[in-house]
Coordinates of C-alpha atoms in Angstrom, one line a residue:
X1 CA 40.0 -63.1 -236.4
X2 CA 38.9 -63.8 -232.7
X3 CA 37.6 -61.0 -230.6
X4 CA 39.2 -59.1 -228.4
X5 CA 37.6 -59.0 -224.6
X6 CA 38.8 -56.5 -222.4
X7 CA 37.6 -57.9 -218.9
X8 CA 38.2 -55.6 -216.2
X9 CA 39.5 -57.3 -212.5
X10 CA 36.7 -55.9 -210.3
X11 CA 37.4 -54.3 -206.9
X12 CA 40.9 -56.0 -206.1
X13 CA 39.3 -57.0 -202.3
X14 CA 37.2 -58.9 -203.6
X15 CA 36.7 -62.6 -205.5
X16 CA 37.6 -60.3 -208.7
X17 CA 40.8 -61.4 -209.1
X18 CA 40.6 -64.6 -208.4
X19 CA 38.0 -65.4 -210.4
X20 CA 39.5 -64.1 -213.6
X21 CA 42.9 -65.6 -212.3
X22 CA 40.6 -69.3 -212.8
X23 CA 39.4 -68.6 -216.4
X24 CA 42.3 -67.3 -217.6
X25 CA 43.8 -70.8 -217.1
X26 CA 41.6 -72.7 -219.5
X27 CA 43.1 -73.1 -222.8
X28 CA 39.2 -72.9 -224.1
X29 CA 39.2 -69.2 -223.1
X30 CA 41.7 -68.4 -225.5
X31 CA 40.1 -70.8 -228.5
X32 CA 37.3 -68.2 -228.4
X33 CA 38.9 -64.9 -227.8
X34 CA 41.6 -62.9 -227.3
X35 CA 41.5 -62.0 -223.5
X36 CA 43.0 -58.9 -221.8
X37 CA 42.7 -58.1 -218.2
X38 CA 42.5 -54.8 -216.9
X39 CA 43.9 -54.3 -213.5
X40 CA 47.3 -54.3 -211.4
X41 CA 50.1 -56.3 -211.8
X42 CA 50.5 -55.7 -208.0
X43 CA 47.1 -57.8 -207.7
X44 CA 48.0 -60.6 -209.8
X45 CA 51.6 -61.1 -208.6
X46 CA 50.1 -61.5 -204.6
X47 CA 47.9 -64.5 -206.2
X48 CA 50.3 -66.0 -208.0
X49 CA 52.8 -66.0 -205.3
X50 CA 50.1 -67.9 -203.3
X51 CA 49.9 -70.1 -206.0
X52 CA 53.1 -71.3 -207.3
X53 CA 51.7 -74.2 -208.9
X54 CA 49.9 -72.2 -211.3
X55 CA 52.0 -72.2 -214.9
X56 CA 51.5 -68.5 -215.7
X57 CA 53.2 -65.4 -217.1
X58 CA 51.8 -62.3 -216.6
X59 CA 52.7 -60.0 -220.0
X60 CA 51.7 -56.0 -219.3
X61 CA 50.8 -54.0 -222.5
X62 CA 50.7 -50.9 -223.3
X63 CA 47.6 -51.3 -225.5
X64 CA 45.6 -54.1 -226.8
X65 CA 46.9 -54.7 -230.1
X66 CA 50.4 -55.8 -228.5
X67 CA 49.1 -58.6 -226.4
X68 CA 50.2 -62.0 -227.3
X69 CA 46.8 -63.9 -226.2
X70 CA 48.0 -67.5 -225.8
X71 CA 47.4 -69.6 -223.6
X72 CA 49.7 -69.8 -220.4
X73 CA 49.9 -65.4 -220.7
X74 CA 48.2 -63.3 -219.5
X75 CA 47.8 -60.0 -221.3
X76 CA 47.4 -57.3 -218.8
X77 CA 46.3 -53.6 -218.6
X78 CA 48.2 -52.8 -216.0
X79 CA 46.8 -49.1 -214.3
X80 CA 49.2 -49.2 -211.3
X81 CA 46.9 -48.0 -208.9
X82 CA 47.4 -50.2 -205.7
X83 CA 49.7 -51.0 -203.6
X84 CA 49.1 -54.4 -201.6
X85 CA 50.6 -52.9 -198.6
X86 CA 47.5 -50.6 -198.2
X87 CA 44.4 -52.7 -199.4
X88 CA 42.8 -54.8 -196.9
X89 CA 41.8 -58.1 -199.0
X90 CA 38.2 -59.0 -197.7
X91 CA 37.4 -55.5 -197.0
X92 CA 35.7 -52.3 -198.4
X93 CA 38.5 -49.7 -198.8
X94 CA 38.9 -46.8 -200.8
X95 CA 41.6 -48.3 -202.6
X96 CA 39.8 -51.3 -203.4
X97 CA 36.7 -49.0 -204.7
X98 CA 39.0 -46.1 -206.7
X99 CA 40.9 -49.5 -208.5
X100 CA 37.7 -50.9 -210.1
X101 CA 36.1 -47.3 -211.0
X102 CA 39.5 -47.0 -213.1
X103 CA 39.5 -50.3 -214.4
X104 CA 35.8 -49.8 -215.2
X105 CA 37.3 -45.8 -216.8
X106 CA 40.2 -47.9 -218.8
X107 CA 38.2 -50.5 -220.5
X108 CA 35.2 -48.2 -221.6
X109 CA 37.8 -45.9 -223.2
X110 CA 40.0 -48.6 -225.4
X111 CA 36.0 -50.1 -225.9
X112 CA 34.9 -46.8 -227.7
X113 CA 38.1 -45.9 -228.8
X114 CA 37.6 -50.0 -231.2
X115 CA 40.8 -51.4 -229.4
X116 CA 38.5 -54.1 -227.6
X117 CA 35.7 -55.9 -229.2
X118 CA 33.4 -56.5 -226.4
X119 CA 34.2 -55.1 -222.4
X120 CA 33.4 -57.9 -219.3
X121 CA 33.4 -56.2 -215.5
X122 CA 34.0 -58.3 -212.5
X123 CA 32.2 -57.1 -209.5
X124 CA 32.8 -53.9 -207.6
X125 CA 31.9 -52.7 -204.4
X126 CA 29.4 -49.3 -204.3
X127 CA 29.9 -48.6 -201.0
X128 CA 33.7 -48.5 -201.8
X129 CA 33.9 -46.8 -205.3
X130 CA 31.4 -43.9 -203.7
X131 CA 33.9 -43.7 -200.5
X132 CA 36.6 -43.3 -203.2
X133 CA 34.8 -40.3 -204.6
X134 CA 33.0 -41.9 -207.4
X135 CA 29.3 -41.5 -206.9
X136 CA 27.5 -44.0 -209.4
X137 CA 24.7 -46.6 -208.3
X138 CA 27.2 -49.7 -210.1
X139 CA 28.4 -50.7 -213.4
X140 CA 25.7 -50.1 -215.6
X141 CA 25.6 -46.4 -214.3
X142 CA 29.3 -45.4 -215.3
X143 CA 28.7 -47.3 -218.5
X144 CA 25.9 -45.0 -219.5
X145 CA 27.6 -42.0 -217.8
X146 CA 30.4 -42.0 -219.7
X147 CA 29.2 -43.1 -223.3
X148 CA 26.7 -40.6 -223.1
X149 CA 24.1 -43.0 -223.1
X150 CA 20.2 -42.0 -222.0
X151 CA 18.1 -44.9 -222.8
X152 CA 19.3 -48.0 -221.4
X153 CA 18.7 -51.0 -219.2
X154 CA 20.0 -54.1 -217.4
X155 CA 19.8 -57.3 -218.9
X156 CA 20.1 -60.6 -216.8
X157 CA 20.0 -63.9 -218.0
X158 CA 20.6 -67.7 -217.1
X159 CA 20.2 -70.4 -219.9
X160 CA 16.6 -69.9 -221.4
X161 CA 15.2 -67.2 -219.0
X162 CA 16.7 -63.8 -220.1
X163 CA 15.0 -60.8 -218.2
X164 CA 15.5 -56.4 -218.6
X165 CA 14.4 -54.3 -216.3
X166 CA 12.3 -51.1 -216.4
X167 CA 13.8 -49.6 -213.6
X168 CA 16.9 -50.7 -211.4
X169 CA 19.2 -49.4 -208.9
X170 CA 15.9 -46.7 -207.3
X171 CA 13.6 -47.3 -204.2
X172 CA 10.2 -49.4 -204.5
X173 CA 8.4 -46.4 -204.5
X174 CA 10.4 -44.6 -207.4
X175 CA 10.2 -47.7 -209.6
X176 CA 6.3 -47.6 -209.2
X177 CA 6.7 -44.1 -210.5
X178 CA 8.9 -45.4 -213.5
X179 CA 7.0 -47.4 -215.0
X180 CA 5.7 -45.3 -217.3
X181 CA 4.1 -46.1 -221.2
X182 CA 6.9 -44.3 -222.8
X183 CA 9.7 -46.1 -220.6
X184 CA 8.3 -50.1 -220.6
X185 CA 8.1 -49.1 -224.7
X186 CA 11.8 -48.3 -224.7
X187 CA 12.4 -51.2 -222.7
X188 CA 10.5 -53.5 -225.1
X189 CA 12.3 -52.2 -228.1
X190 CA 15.7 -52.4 -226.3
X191 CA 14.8 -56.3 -225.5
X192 CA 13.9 -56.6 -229.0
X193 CA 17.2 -55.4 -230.5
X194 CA 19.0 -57.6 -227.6
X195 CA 17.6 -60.8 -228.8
X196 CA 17.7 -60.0 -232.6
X197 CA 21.8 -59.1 -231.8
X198 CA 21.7 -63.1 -230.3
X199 CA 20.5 -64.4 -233.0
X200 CA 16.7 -64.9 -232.4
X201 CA 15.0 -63.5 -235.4
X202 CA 11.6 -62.7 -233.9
X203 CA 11.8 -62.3 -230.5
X204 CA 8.9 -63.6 -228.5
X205 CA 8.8 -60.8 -225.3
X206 CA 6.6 -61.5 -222.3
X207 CA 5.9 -57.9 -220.4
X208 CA 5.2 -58.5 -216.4
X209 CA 2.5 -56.7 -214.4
X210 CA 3.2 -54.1 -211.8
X211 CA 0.9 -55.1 -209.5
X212 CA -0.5 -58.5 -208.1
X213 CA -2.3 -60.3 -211.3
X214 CA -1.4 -57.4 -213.2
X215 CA -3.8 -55.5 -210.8
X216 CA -6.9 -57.7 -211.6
X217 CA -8.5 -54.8 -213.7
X218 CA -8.2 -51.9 -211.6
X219 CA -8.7 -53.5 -208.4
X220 CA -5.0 -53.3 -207.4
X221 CA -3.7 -50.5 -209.0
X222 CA -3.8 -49.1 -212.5
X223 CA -0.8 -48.6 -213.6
X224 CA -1.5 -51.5 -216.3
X225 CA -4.6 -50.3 -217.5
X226 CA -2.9 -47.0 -217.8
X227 CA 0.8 -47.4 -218.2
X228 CA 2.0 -50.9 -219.2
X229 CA -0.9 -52.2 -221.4
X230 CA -0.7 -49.5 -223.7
X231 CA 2.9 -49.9 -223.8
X232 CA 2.8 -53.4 -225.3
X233 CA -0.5 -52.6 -227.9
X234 CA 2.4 -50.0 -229.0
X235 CA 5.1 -52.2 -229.8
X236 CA 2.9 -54.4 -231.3
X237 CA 2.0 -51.6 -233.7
X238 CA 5.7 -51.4 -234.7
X239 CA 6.0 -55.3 -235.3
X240 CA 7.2 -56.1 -232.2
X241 CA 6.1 -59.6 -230.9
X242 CA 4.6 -58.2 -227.2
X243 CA 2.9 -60.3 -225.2
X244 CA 0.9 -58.3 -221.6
X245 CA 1.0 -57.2 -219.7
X246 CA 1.3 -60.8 -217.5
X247 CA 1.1 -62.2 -213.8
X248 CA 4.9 -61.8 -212.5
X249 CA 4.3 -64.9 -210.4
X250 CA 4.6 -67.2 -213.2
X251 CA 5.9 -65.2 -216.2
X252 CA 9.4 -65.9 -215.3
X253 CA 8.5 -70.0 -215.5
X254 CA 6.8 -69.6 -218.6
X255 CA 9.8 -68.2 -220.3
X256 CA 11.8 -70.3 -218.7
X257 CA 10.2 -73.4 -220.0
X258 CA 10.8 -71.7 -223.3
X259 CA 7.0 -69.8 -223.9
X260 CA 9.2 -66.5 -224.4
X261 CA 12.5 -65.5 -225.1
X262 CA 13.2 -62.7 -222.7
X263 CA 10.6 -60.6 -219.8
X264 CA 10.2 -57.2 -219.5
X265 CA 10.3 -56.4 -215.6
X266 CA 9.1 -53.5 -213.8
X267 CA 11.5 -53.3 -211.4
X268 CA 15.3 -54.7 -210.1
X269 CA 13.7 -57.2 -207.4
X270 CA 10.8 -58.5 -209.8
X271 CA 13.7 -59.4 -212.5
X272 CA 16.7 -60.4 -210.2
X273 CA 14.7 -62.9 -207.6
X274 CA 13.7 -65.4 -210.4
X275 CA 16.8 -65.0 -212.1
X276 CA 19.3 -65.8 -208.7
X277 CA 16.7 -68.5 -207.2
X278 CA 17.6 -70.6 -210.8
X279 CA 21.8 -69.7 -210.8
X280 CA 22.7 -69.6 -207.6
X281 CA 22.7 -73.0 -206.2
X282 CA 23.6 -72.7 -202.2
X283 CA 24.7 -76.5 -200.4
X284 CA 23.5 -76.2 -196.7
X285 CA 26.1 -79.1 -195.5
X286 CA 28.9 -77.2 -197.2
X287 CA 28.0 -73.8 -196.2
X288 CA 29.0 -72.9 -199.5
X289 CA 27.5 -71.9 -203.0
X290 CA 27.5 -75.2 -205.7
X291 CA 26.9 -72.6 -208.4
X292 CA 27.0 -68.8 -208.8
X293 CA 26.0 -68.4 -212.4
X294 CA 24.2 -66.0 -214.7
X295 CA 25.0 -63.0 -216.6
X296 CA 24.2 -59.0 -216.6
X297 CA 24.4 -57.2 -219.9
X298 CA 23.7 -53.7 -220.4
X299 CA 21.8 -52.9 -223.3
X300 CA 21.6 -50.0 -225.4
X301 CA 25.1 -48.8 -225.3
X302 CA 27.2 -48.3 -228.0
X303 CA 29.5 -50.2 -226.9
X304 CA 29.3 -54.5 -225.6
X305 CA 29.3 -54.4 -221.6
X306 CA 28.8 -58.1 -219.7
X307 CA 28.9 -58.8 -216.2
X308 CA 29.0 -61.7 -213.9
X309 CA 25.5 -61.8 -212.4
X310 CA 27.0 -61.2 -208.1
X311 CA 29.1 -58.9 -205.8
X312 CA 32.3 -59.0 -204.5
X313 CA 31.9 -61.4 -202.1
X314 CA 34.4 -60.6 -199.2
X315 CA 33.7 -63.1 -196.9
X316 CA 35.7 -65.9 -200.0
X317 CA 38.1 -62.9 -201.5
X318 CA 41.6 -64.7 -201.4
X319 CA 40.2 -67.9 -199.9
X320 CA 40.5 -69.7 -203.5
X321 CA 37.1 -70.9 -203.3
X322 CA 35.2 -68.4 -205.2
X323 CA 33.5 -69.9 -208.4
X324 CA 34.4 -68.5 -212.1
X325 CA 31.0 -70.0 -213.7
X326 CA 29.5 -66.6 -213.6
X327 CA 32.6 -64.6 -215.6
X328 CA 33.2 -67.4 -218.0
X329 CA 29.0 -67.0 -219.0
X330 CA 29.6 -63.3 -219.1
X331 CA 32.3 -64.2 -221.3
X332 CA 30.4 -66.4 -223.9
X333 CA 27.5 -63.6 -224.1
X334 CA 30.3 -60.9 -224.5
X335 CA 31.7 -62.8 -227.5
X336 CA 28.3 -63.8 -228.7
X337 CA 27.3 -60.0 -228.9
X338 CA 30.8 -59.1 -230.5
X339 CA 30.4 -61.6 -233.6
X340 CA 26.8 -60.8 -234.3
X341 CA 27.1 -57.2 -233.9

């Protein structure tokens, strides 16, 4: 039977909506999986009424198991928690940021409670969940906070380059201090059991440097004579196929030209730049983006958690222009994960 993805609507200010509104209306959605959305029926109805051409019915359940996942419905979660007359589309709000914290709450619960196969969050706003009350760095925060998760990390990826990061959502200097031997280990392992859970038997996984050319032996630092390089030597020791530690400024091409299947990085920047320079295509006589795409999975968990791979872009939120690339790629991965876990 076809999984069941419980894919949240994001901060309801933002492209969130919208977005899922698009790739809800492709019949191929629904030849892979079984779709719910978790969100407001408040949201959806203010779309749609913008949008009378769309040929949709919006079906609110109580739980998943009552959904009727064909095409043309839209199964729907529906919390309640805004009313349109008091968010400020294109803005950050408290209500905007409280709405996605609870859709984020709703569709961990009915994940570790097995009424959804695999969970997929559009993007919310930090600065607007946190003004709301709810005091997490993002998604892959509450996702660890409340499965009781401690060792985890964030997965990007974008075609062949897939990359996991050592450290995230800290300052520069506090990601130097991370990147310890025991935590690039765990990292290595947790990219490990990512790519065997994708279907690549032995993983080929390319750890970056810390410092310029890995910190040509001392001169620049030694955190990889000390730290990272006895990471890797470790994994190898268990089996793992560890290559480092290696020059960040041409890892990422390597493995994108297929030399690796995934890169350990030491720290959000060194991970996200290579990763947005290759899916986020911007058109300079449009003054628009061609292509938003790319995924962020959190690994680890004990549950499946996707993401689209960008923010919640206020300056397109109820424009209709926003691009659903990203969420339907966070999508395929979610399903991916599901029917090989």
């Amino acid at each position: 039977m076809k999984k069941i993805v419980g894919i949240t609507m994001g901060d309801p200010a933002g492209i969130g909506p919208e977005i899922a509104l698009k790739a809800f209306l492709k019949a191929e959605l629904y030849d892979r999986c079984r779709p719910l959305l978790v969100g407001d029926k408040s949201v959806l109805d203010y779309y749609l009424a913008q949008h009378p051409e769309l040929n949709v019915t919006v079906n609110p359940v109580d739980k998943p198991s009552d959904g009727k996942y064909a095409f043309g419905t839209i199964d729907l979660i529906d919390l309640q928690v805004v009313n349109m007359d008091e968010l400020p589309i294109g803005e950050v709000s408290e209500v905007g940021g409280n709405a996605a914290f609870q859709y984020v709450k709703k569709v961990i619960e009915l994940a570790l409670a097995k009424e959804v196969d695999a969970t997929v969050t559009n993007p919310l706003n930090k600065e607007a969940m946190n003004a709301a009350g709810h005091h997490y760095a993002g998604h892959t925060e509450i996702y660890a906070d409340l499965t009781g998760t401690d060792k985890y990390t964030m997965m990007l990826a974008d075609g062949n380059l897939r990359v996991v990061h050592v450290s995230t959502h800290v300052s520069l200097r506090e990601a130097c201090d991370r990147a310890t031997k025991d935590r690039v280990l765990d990292v290595i392992r947790i990219a490990d059991t990512a790519c065997k859970n994708l279907g690549i038997k032995k993983p080929r996984i390319a750890v970056a440097g810390l410092n310029p050319h890995c910190g040509e032996n001392g001169l620049f630092g030694q955190e990889e004579i000390n730290e990272i390089n006895p990471a890797v030597e470790a994994a190898k020791a268990e089996g793992i196929n560890a290559y480092g530690s290696l020059p960040a400024d041409t890892v990422f091409s390597k493995a994108n030209g297929g030399m690796y299947d995934i890169v350990v990085a030491m720290y959000h920047d060194q991970g996200h730049i290579p990763l947005k320079l290759l899916g986020f295509v911007y058109d300079q006589k449009t003054a628009s983006w061609e292509a938003v795409k790319g995924v962020n999975i959190t690994l680890n968990l004990p549950i499946i958690r996707t993401s689209v791979d960008h923010g919640t872009a206020f300056d397109q939120a109820g424009k209709w222009t926003a691009s659903e690339l990203s969420l339907e790629n966070a999508i395929d991965y979610a399903i991916r994960l599901a029917e090989n876990s």
